[in-house]
Tab-separated table of C-alpha atoms and ligand atoms in Angstrom:
chain	number	residue	atom	x	y	z
Y	20	MET	CA	19.089	-39.793	106.381
Y	21	ALA	CA	17.614	-43.645	107.272
Y	22	ALA	CA	18.397	-42.746	110.473
Y	23	LEU	CA	16.044	-39.160	111.186
Y	24	THR	CA	13.431	-41.107	108.979
Y	25	ASP	CA	13.494	-44.002	111.594
Y	26	ALA	CA	13.269	-41.402	114.234
Y	27	ALA	CA	10.076	-39.730	112.465
Y	28	ALA	CA	9.276	-42.944	111.568
Y	29	ASP	CA	9.198	-43.995	116.214
Y	30	ALA	CA	8.364	-40.753	117.393
Y	31	THR	CA	4.369	-41.249	115.684
Y	32	ARG	CA	3.963	-44.217	117.334
Y	33	LEU	CA	3.698	-42.395	121.195
Y	34	PRO	CA	0.405	-42.636	122.438
Y	35	ALA	CA	-2.152	-39.230	121.219
Y	36	ALA	CA	-1.738	-38.340	124.814
Y	37	ALA	CA	1.996	-37.816	125.558
Y	38	PRO	CA	2.707	-34.749	126.873
Y	39	ASP	CA	5.337	-32.426	124.526
Y	40	GLY	CA	5.842	-29.469	126.453
Y	41	ALA	CA	9.147	-30.090	128.889
Y	42	ASP	CA	7.401	-29.460	131.774
Y	43	ALA	CA	5.414	-32.025	131.385
Y	44	ARG	CA	8.729	-34.365	131.712
Y	45	LEU	CA	9.744	-32.867	135.150
Y	46	ILE	CA	11.702	-34.340	137.666
Y	47	ALA	CA	10.786	-33.259	141.093
Y	48	GLY	CA	10.016	-33.946	144.185
Y	49	ARG	CA	9.410	-38.246	144.988
Y	50	GLY	CA	7.583	-38.315	142.051
Y	51	THR	CA	4.927	-41.093	141.131
Y	52	PRO	CA	4.627	-43.788	143.991
Y	53	GLU	CA	5.287	-46.719	143.215
Y	54	PRO	CA	1.841	-48.650	145.119
Y	55	ASP	CA	0.701	-46.048	142.248
Y	56	TRP	CA	2.524	-47.647	139.455
Y	57	LEU	CA	1.602	-52.035	140.930
Y	58	ARG	CA	-1.976	-50.631	141.000
Y	59	ALA	CA	-1.375	-49.579	137.518
Y	60	ALA	CA	-4.295	-52.555	135.318
Y	61	TRP	CA	-2.401	-51.573	131.914
Y	62	LEU	CA	0.372	-52.406	133.755
Y	63	ARG	CA	-0.183	-55.319	134.906
Y	64	ALA	CA	-2.252	-56.256	131.336
Y	65	LEU	CA	1.139	-55.098	129.846
Y	66	PRO	CA	2.130	-58.380	127.385
Y	67	GLU	CA	4.573	-61.021	128.706
Y	68	ALA	CA	8.513	-61.528	126.652
Y	69	ALA	CA	10.426	-64.768	127.644
Y	70	PRO	CA	13.415	-64.193	127.732
Y	71	ASP	CA	14.455	-65.531	124.844
Y	72	ALA	CA	12.017	-64.146	122.473
Y	73	LEU	CA	13.658	-60.411	123.660
Y	74	LEU	CA	16.913	-61.665	123.234
Y	75	GLY	CA	16.099	-63.125	120.227
Y	76	ASP	CA	19.128	-64.094	117.641
Y	77	ALA	CA	21.189	-61.778	119.364
Y	78	ARG	CA	25.171	-62.330	119.323
Y	79	ARG	CA	25.539	-59.827	122.140
Y	80	LEU	CA	24.154	-57.459	123.657
Y	81	VAL	CA	24.466	-54.352	124.070
Y	82	VAL	CA	23.510	-51.759	127.070
Y	83	VAL	CA	24.224	-47.946	126.746
Y	84	ALA	CA	23.819	-45.844	130.055
Y	85	PRO	CA	23.590	-42.417	130.468
Y	86	HIS	CA	25.151	-42.816	133.635
Y	87	PRO	CA	26.409	-45.947	135.894
Y	88	ASP	CA	23.449	-47.400	137.618
Y	89	ASP	CA	21.064	-46.818	134.376
Y	90	GLU	CA	21.549	-49.889	132.033
Y	91	VAL	CA	20.892	-52.147	136.157
Y	92	LEU	CA	18.384	-49.880	137.026
Y	93	GLY	CA	16.635	-50.463	133.843
Y	94	ALA	CA	17.462	-53.927	132.306
Y	95	GLY	CA	19.305	-55.856	134.923
Y	96	GLY	CA	17.643	-58.722	134.904
Y	97	LEU	CA	17.618	-59.133	131.179
Y	98	MET	CA	20.981	-58.514	131.435
Y	99	ALA	CA	21.970	-61.044	134.017
Y	100	LEU	CA	18.979	-63.468	132.174
Y	101	ALA	CA	21.154	-62.924	128.933
Y	102	ALA	CA	24.641	-63.814	131.140
Y	103	ALA	CA	23.113	-66.842	131.840
Y	104	ARG	CA	22.669	-67.502	128.967
Y	105	GLY	CA	26.498	-67.451	127.462
Y	106	LEU	CA	25.609	-63.645	125.679
Y	107	PRO	CA	28.424	-61.444	125.916
Y	108	VAL	CA	26.977	-58.584	127.826
Y	109	ARG	CA	28.632	-54.801	126.478
Y	110	VAL	CA	27.710	-52.012	128.721
Y	111	LEU	CA	28.225	-48.636	126.887
Y	112	ALA	CA	28.850	-46.348	129.990
Y	113	LEU	CA	28.711	-43.073	128.289
Y	114	THR	CA	30.009	-40.906	131.284
Y	115	ASP	CA	30.588	-41.839	134.634
Y	116	GLY	CA	27.773	-39.368	136.443
Y	117	GLU	CA	30.774	-37.284	138.741
Y	118	ARG	CA	28.150	-33.895	138.431
Y	119	CYS	CA	25.108	-36.034	140.299
Y	120	TYR	CA	25.830	-34.187	143.294
Y	121	PRO	CA	26.382	-30.126	141.988
Y	122	THR	CA	27.134	-28.769	144.807
Y	123	LEU	CA	30.604	-30.750	144.798
Y	124	PRO	CA	33.857	-29.019	143.388
Y	125	GLY	CA	36.174	-30.128	141.215
Y	126	ALA	CA	38.198	-32.728	142.272
Y	127	ALA	CA	36.474	-34.830	144.585
Y	128	ARG	CA	34.340	-34.728	140.866
Y	129	ALA	CA	36.883	-36.690	139.433
Y	130	SER	CA	36.858	-38.664	142.197
Y	131	LEU	CA	33.343	-39.800	142.214
Y	132	ALA	CA	33.841	-40.731	138.492
Y	133	ARG	CA	36.737	-43.293	139.879
Y	134	ILE	CA	34.391	-44.830	142.201
Y	135	ARG	CA	31.143	-44.670	140.176
Y	136	ARG	CA	33.583	-46.743	137.007
Y	137	VAL	CA	34.359	-48.849	139.785
Y	138	GLU	CA	30.885	-48.891	141.406
Y	139	LEU	CA	29.513	-49.772	137.890
Y	140	HIS	CA	32.298	-52.765	137.196
Y	141	ARG	CA	31.286	-54.382	140.714
Y	142	ALA	CA	27.765	-53.920	139.719
Y	143	LEU	CA	28.433	-56.032	136.812
Y	144	GLU	CA	30.563	-58.473	138.203
Y	145	ARG	CA	26.810	-59.550	140.388
Y	146	LEU	CA	24.940	-59.589	137.706
Y	147	GLY	CA	27.189	-62.322	136.485
Y	148	VAL	CA	28.604	-60.781	133.699
Y	149	ALA	CA	32.497	-61.031	132.709
Y	150	SER	CA	35.024	-58.748	133.224
Y	151	GLY	CA	36.691	-56.416	130.676
Y	152	GLY	CA	32.665	-55.822	129.722
Y	153	VAL	CA	32.275	-51.729	129.770
Y	154	GLU	CA	33.339	-49.946	127.518
Y	155	HIS	CA	33.781	-46.397	128.951
Y	156	LEU	CA	33.475	-43.167	127.551
Y	157	ARG	CA	34.050	-40.899	129.622
Y	158	LEU	CA	31.487	-37.560	128.561
Y	159	PRO	CA	30.286	-34.942	130.091
Y	160	ASP	CA	27.906	-36.086	133.078
Y	161	GLY	CA	24.805	-33.641	131.808
Y	162	GLY	CA	26.770	-33.234	127.919
Y	163	LEU	CA	24.979	-35.565	125.890
Y	164	GLN	CA	22.899	-33.299	124.021
Y	165	ALA	CA	25.816	-30.855	123.146
Y	166	ALA	CA	27.876	-34.484	121.662
Y	167	GLY	CA	25.007	-34.419	118.644
Y	168	ALA	CA	26.046	-36.477	115.458
Y	169	ALA	CA	29.515	-37.099	117.149
Y	170	LEU	CA	27.742	-39.468	119.702
Y	171	ALA	CA	25.457	-41.962	117.848
Y	172	LEU	CA	29.019	-42.200	115.659
Y	173	ARG	CA	30.964	-43.291	118.554
Y	174	ILE	CA	28.678	-45.581	119.188
Y	175	HIS	CA	27.766	-46.645	115.688
Y	176	ARG	CA	31.498	-47.909	116.135
Y	177	LEU	CA	31.542	-50.107	119.081
Y	178	LEU	CA	28.582	-51.845	117.761
Y	179	GLN	CA	28.478	-55.186	115.539
Y	180	PRO	CA	25.565	-56.840	113.046
Y	181	ARG	CA	23.084	-58.779	115.400
Y	182	ASP	CA	24.041	-57.142	118.331
Y	183	LEU	CA	20.304	-55.835	120.003
Y	184	VAL	CA	21.140	-52.528	121.361
Y	185	LEU	CA	19.352	-51.275	125.031
Y	186	THR	CA	19.607	-47.847	126.590
Y	187	THR	CA	17.195	-45.109	128.455
Y	188	TRP	CA	13.393	-44.431	126.489
Y	189	ARG	CA	13.769	-41.366	123.985
Y	190	ARG	CA	10.827	-39.652	126.444
Y	191	ASP	CA	12.749	-40.369	129.862
Y	192	GLY	CA	12.858	-36.922	130.467
Y	193	HIS	CA	16.279	-36.762	131.734
Y	194	PRO	CA	18.378	-34.678	128.914
Y	195	ASP	CA	21.856	-37.388	128.915
Y	196	HIS	CA	18.651	-39.888	128.240
Y	197	GLU	CA	16.848	-39.174	125.089
Y	198	ALA	CA	20.000	-37.543	123.934
Y	199	ALA	CA	21.511	-41.392	124.078
Y	200	ALA	CA	18.594	-42.326	122.785
Y	201	ALA	CA	18.424	-40.658	119.875
Y	202	ALA	CA	22.421	-41.183	119.245
Y	203	VAL	CA	21.422	-45.492	119.428
Y	204	ALA	CA	18.891	-44.622	117.597
Y	205	ASP	CA	20.931	-43.542	114.502
Y	206	ALA	CA	23.516	-45.737	115.537
Y	207	ALA	CA	21.698	-49.044	116.067
Y	208	GLY	CA	19.746	-47.970	112.805
Y	209	ARG	CA	22.683	-47.211	110.516
Y	210	ALA	CA	24.338	-51.042	112.212
Y	211	GLY	CA	21.605	-52.740	110.867
Y	212	CYS	CA	21.479	-53.590	115.187
Y	213	ARG	CA	17.989	-54.432	116.891
Y	214	ARG	CA	16.742	-52.193	119.865
Y	215	MET	CA	14.924	-51.195	123.057
Y	216	GLU	CA	14.441	-48.995	125.132
Y	217	PHE	CA	13.813	-48.466	129.316
Y	218	PRO	CA	12.746	-45.885	130.877
Y	219	VAL	CA	14.239	-44.947	134.414
Y	220	TRP	CA	12.903	-40.824	135.086
Y	221	GLY	CA	9.744	-41.440	133.704
Y	222	TRP	CA	8.431	-43.858	136.042
Y	223	HIS	CA	8.928	-40.911	138.573
Y	224	TRP	CA	7.539	-37.873	136.845
Y	225	ALA	CA	4.326	-40.256	133.789
Y	226	HIS	CA	1.022	-40.396	135.036
Y	227	PRO	CA	0.320	-44.181	136.640
Y	228	ASP	CA	-2.707	-44.158	134.308
Y	229	GLY	CA	0.269	-44.729	131.678
Y	230	ARG	CA	-0.934	-41.943	128.777
Y	231	ASP	CA	2.260	-40.690	128.969
Y	232	LEU	CA	3.908	-44.258	128.141
Y	233	PRO	CA	4.291	-46.042	124.597
Y	234	VAL	CA	1.780	-48.421	126.123
Y	235	ALA	CA	1.783	-50.619	122.912
Y	236	ASP	CA	4.604	-50.860	122.644
Y	237	MET	CA	5.626	-52.614	125.839
Y	238	ARG	CA	6.605	-55.547	126.742
Y	239	ARG	CA	6.898	-56.787	130.727
Y	240	LEU	CA	9.820	-58.904	131.227
Y	241	PRO	CA	8.760	-61.350	134.844
Y	242	LEU	CA	12.262	-62.296	136.405
Y	243	ASP	CA	12.266	-65.041	138.504
Y	244	ARG	CA	13.700	-65.431	142.517
Y	245	PRO	CA	17.402	-65.670	141.484
Y	246	THR	CA	17.059	-62.801	138.547
Y	247	ARG	CA	15.990	-60.159	140.408
Y	248	ALA	CA	18.080	-61.032	144.121
Y	249	ARG	CA	21.158	-60.874	141.260
Y	250	LYS	CA	19.769	-57.420	139.960
Y	251	LEU	CA	19.067	-55.812	143.490
Y	252	TRP	CA	22.717	-57.692	144.596
Y	253	ALA	CA	23.955	-55.551	142.126
Y	254	LEU	CA	22.087	-52.552	142.915
Y	255	ARG	CA	23.642	-52.393	146.032
Y	256	ALA	CA	27.405	-51.702	144.603
Y	257	PHE	CA	26.051	-48.571	143.110
Y	258	ALA	CA	26.923	-46.845	147.191
Y	259	SER	CA	27.801	-43.655	145.965
Y	260	GLN	CA	24.163	-43.168	144.849
Y	261	LEU	CA	22.915	-44.538	148.132
Y	262	GLY	CA	23.264	-42.578	149.946
Y	263	ARG	CA	26.429	-44.968	151.842
Y	264	GLY	CA	29.913	-44.201	151.548
Y	265	SER	CA	32.475	-41.003	151.519
Y	266	ALA	CA	31.452	-40.266	147.770
Y	267	MET	CA	28.588	-37.944	148.081
Y	268	PRO	CA	28.483	-34.251	149.894
Y	269	ALA	CA	26.951	-34.776	153.357
Y	270	ALA	CA	24.310	-32.395	153.636
Y	271	ALA	CA	23.444	-33.984	149.351
Y	272	GLU	CA	20.130	-35.927	149.390
Y	273	PRO	CA	21.295	-40.512	147.159
Y	274	ILE	CA	19.892	-39.762	143.872
Y	275	LEU	CA	18.055	-42.790	144.851
Y	276	PRO	CA	16.665	-42.916	147.910
Y	277	ARG	CA	14.029	-45.469	148.970
Y	278	TRP	CA	11.563	-44.432	146.579
Y	279	VAL	CA	13.127	-44.286	143.298
Y	280	LEU	CA	14.948	-47.200	144.857
Y	281	ALA	CA	11.046	-49.171	144.569
Y	282	ARG	CA	10.758	-48.765	141.707
Y	283	PHE	CA	13.067	-51.033	140.577
Y	284	ARG	CA	12.900	-53.644	142.853
Y	285	ARG	CA	10.211	-54.933	141.065
Y	286	ASP	CA	9.362	-58.802	139.750
Y	287	PHE	CA	9.828	-57.519	136.067
Y	288	GLU	CA	11.337	-55.039	133.843
Y	289	THR	CA	9.956	-53.146	131.438
Y	290	PHE	CA	11.170	-52.823	127.669
Y	291	VAL	CA	9.453	-50.637	125.227
Y	292	LEU	CA	9.923	-52.444	121.496
F	306	ZN	ZN1	20.842	-41.548	134.629
C-alpha cells in the first residue's frame, strides 16, 4: 500500500546514527536539561521557516494530538499564527489522557478525562482558535498502538484535501505519540494532505548533539513575543498536568514539571518536514 511505502521512505531519512532500540528512547528521570538544548549549535543553526512558508496553501491546519496538551506543547505557536491569519484550525484529540496518573481509580479517571477535555477547550480559546475546533475521539489513553489501521481510517475520514496535518514525531519515544504519527502518515498520504511532525518527548530523551533527531528535515519557526505569550497562556490552561487543581493524586508528580515545561517555553518551535 502507498501508506506503507511512504512510511518506509520516510524512515530511511533518519540519520544513520539514530538509535534503533526502544531503550534509547526511554522517557525517565529529568531528561535532557533545557540549557543543554539552548547551547546546541545545530539547534540554533536550523533553517528558519516563516509561518506563511510552513502553512503554504493549506486551507485548514489540523493538529492530531495523542493527549490533550501535546498540540499546544509542540505547535501552539503555529496554531495561534494560523488562527490569526484566519485559517481554520482543527484539533483531533485522540485520547483524553485519562491514564496520565496511573494510580487513579476508574471513577477518578473518568473525571480526569472530563477535566482534560475542558482544559483543552480553554487552551485553544487562549490561542485564538474558534470554538468547535476540537473533535474528541475518546480512544483509550495508552491504547493507540493497539488501534492500528482503524486509527488511520478514523483520521482519514476527518481530513480534507489541502489540510496541513501536524502530529507528534514518529520516533518520539511514547508509544501513543509514535502510533499517532504512523496513523497520520497513512491517513494524510491517502488524503493527499501535506503533514509535519513535532517532537514532544524527543526533547526529553534525545542527546543534545542532535544525533537522535532528524536534523536535516527540521525547521525552526521563530515565535514573536505576542505569539509566545499566547502559547504560554494556553499552556497554563492544563492545570491537571501542572500539579494544580484537584484532578491529580496528592502524592503524584505533575506530568509537566518545571524542567519539562522549559522545553516548550522557547521563543521558537521546531517541525520535521
Ligand atoms: Zn502526549
